[in-house]
């Protein structure tokens, strides 16, 4: 089922999520819904709070449906290692039309559970590392506009307010 994407400034986006403790049918349905909603919104990453569910779950597919092997589900993820630096533009389904360069680690290792509750580790570099960091930030209640300088953030927030005022948000 496609669920509506929650947009800034909905408070659920700025609240740390609850860990997942039950690995059941309901969780599998939620994960399926997350992929479906992400694809419908033309995204390559989605965190549960973005469909209004404050749980520690994120899905990523950098191939956008082209390669099933690139579908990644991270439940209760934590970054256990980071190295290097990259500074590239990011966007977010909860912040439509907003883009800004964000400084992130170049390589990260994530420890997470799959839908069965089994723990695994996964490495990412460049865009995948960026996706891991962006999505795990969501699970901690942090949007990318709060990872840029105060000056840039003010400009972005002003743009958002203008779009809201014009009914474009
Ligand atoms: Ni996002």
Coordinates of C-alpha atoms and ligand atoms in Angstrom, one line a residue:
X1 CA 0.0 0.0 0.0
X2 CA 1.3 3.4 -0.9
X3 CA 1.3 5.7 2.1
X4 CA 1.5 9.5 2.1
X5 CA 4.9 11.1 2.6
X6 CA 5.1 13.3 5.7
X7 CA 6.7 16.7 5.0
X8 CA 8.6 19.1 7.2
X9 CA 7.6 20.6 9.7
X10 CA 5.6 17.6 10.9
X11 CA 7.0 16.9 14.4
X12 CA 7.3 13.2 13.8
X13 CA 10.3 14.0 11.5
X14 CA 12.2 15.5 14.4
X15 CA 11.6 12.9 17.0
X16 CA 13.9 9.9 17.6
X17 CA 12.3 6.7 16.6
X18 CA 11.5 3.6 18.8
X19 CA 13.5 0.4 18.2
X20 CA 11.8 -2.5 16.5
X21 CA 11.2 -5.5 18.9
X22 CA 8.8 -7.7 17.0
X23 CA 9.8 -9.3 13.7
X24 CA 6.4 -10.4 12.5
X25 CA 4.0 -10.1 9.5
X26 CA 3.1 -6.6 10.4
X27 CA 6.7 -5.5 10.1
X28 CA 7.1 -7.2 6.7
X29 CA 3.9 -5.4 5.5
X30 CA 5.3 -2.1 6.8
X31 CA 8.6 -2.7 4.9
X32 CA 6.7 -3.5 1.7
X33 CA 4.7 -0.4 2.1
X34 CA 7.9 1.7 2.6
X35 CA 9.4 0.4 -0.7
X36 CA 6.1 1.0 -2.5
X37 CA 5.7 4.5 -1.1
X38 CA 9.4 5.3 -1.8
X39 CA 9.1 4.2 -5.5
X40 CA 5.8 6.1 -5.9
X41 CA 7.5 9.2 -4.7
X42 CA 10.6 8.6 -7.0
X43 CA 12.9 8.2 -4.0
X44 CA 16.0 6.0 -3.4
X45 CA 15.8 6.0 0.4
X46 CA 13.0 6.3 2.9
X47 CA 12.8 6.2 6.7
X48 CA 9.7 5.0 8.6
X49 CA 8.9 8.4 10.2
X50 CA 8.5 9.7 6.6
X51 CA 5.3 7.7 6.3
X52 CA 4.3 8.6 9.9
X53 CA 5.7 5.6 11.7
X54 CA 8.1 6.4 14.5
X55 CA 10.1 3.2 14.3
X56 CA 13.8 2.5 13.6
X57 CA 13.4 1.2 10.0
X58 CA 14.8 2.5 6.7
X59 CA 14.8 1.2 3.2
X60 CA 17.2 2.1 0.4
X61 CA 17.4 1.1 -3.3
X62 CA 20.0 3.1 -5.2
X63 CA 19.1 1.2 -8.4
X64 CA 15.5 2.4 -8.2
X65 CA 13.9 -1.1 -8.9
X66 CA 16.5 -2.0 -11.6
X67 CA 18.5 -4.5 -9.4
X68 CA 16.7 -6.5 -6.7
X69 CA 20.1 -7.1 -5.0
X70 CA 20.4 -3.4 -4.3
X71 CA 17.2 -3.4 -2.1
X72 CA 18.4 -2.7 1.4
X73 CA 16.3 -3.0 4.6
X74 CA 17.9 -1.7 7.8
X75 CA 16.1 -2.4 11.1
X76 CA 17.5 -0.9 14.3
X77 CA 20.6 0.3 12.3
X78 CA 23.7 1.9 13.9
X79 CA 26.8 3.3 12.2
X80 CA 29.7 1.4 13.8
X81 CA 32.5 2.9 11.7
X82 CA 33.1 5.9 9.6
X83 CA 36.0 7.3 7.6
X84 CA 36.9 10.0 5.2
X85 CA 34.8 13.0 4.0
X86 CA 32.5 13.8 1.1
X87 CA 30.5 17.0 0.5
X88 CA 27.7 16.4 -2.0
X89 CA 24.2 17.7 -2.7
X90 CA 21.3 16.0 -0.9
X91 CA 17.5 16.1 -1.2
X92 CA 14.8 14.5 0.8
X93 CA 11.2 13.4 0.1
X94 CA 10.1 15.2 3.2
X95 CA 11.7 18.5 1.9
X96 CA 10.6 18.6 -1.8
X97 CA 12.7 20.8 -4.1
X98 CA 15.2 21.6 -1.3
X99 CA 18.8 20.7 -2.1
X100 CA 22.0 21.5 -0.4
X101 CA 25.5 20.2 0.0
X102 CA 26.0 18.2 3.2
X103 CA 29.3 17.1 4.7
X104 CA 29.3 13.3 5.4
X105 CA 31.8 10.5 5.9
X106 CA 33.0 8.8 2.7
X107 CA 32.9 5.2 4.0
X108 CA 30.6 3.8 6.7
X109 CA 29.8 0.4 8.2
X110 CA 26.3 -0.2 9.5
X111 CA 25.1 -2.9 11.8
X112 CA 21.4 -3.7 11.5
X113 CA 18.8 -6.4 11.6
X114 CA 16.9 -7.8 8.7
X115 CA 13.1 -8.4 8.6
X116 CA 13.7 -11.8 10.4
X117 CA 15.6 -10.1 13.2
X118 CA 19.0 -11.4 12.1
X119 CA 22.0 -9.1 12.7
X120 CA 24.3 -8.2 9.8
X121 CA 26.9 -5.7 8.8
X122 CA 27.0 -3.7 5.5
X123 CA 29.6 -1.3 4.1
X124 CA 28.9 1.7 2.0
X125 CA 31.0 4.2 0.2
X126 CA 30.2 7.4 -1.7
X127 CA 26.4 7.6 -2.5
X128 CA 25.5 4.5 -0.5
X129 CA 27.4 5.8 2.6
X130 CA 25.6 9.1 2.1
X131 CA 22.2 7.3 2.0
X132 CA 23.0 5.3 5.1
X133 CA 23.9 8.5 7.0
X134 CA 20.9 10.5 5.7
X135 CA 18.4 7.7 6.5
X136 CA 19.9 6.9 9.9
X137 CA 19.8 10.6 10.7
X138 CA 16.0 10.4 10.0
X139 CA 15.7 7.7 12.6
X140 CA 17.4 10.0 15.1
X141 CA 15.0 12.8 14.2
X142 CA 17.6 14.8 12.2
X143 CA 16.8 16.3 8.8
X144 CA 19.6 17.2 6.4
X145 CA 18.8 20.9 6.6
X146 CA 20.0 20.7 10.2
X147 CA 23.4 19.4 9.0
X148 CA 24.3 22.6 7.1
X149 CA 25.6 25.9 8.3
X150 CA 23.1 28.2 10.1
X151 CA 23.3 30.7 7.3
X152 CA 22.4 28.1 4.6
X153 CA 19.7 26.6 6.9
X154 CA 18.1 30.1 7.3
X155 CA 18.0 30.5 3.5
X156 CA 16.4 27.0 3.0
X157 CA 13.8 27.6 5.8
X158 CA 13.0 30.9 4.1
X159 CA 12.5 29.1 0.8
X160 CA 10.2 26.6 2.5
X161 CA 8.1 29.3 4.2
X162 CA 7.7 31.0 0.8
X163 CA 6.6 27.8 -0.8
X164 CA 4.1 27.1 2.1
X165 CA 2.7 30.6 1.7
X166 CA 2.2 30.1 -2.0
X167 CA 0.5 26.8 -1.5
X168 CA 3.4 24.9 -3.2
X169 CA 4.4 22.7 -0.2
Ligands
LIG1 NI1 15.3 12.2 3.7

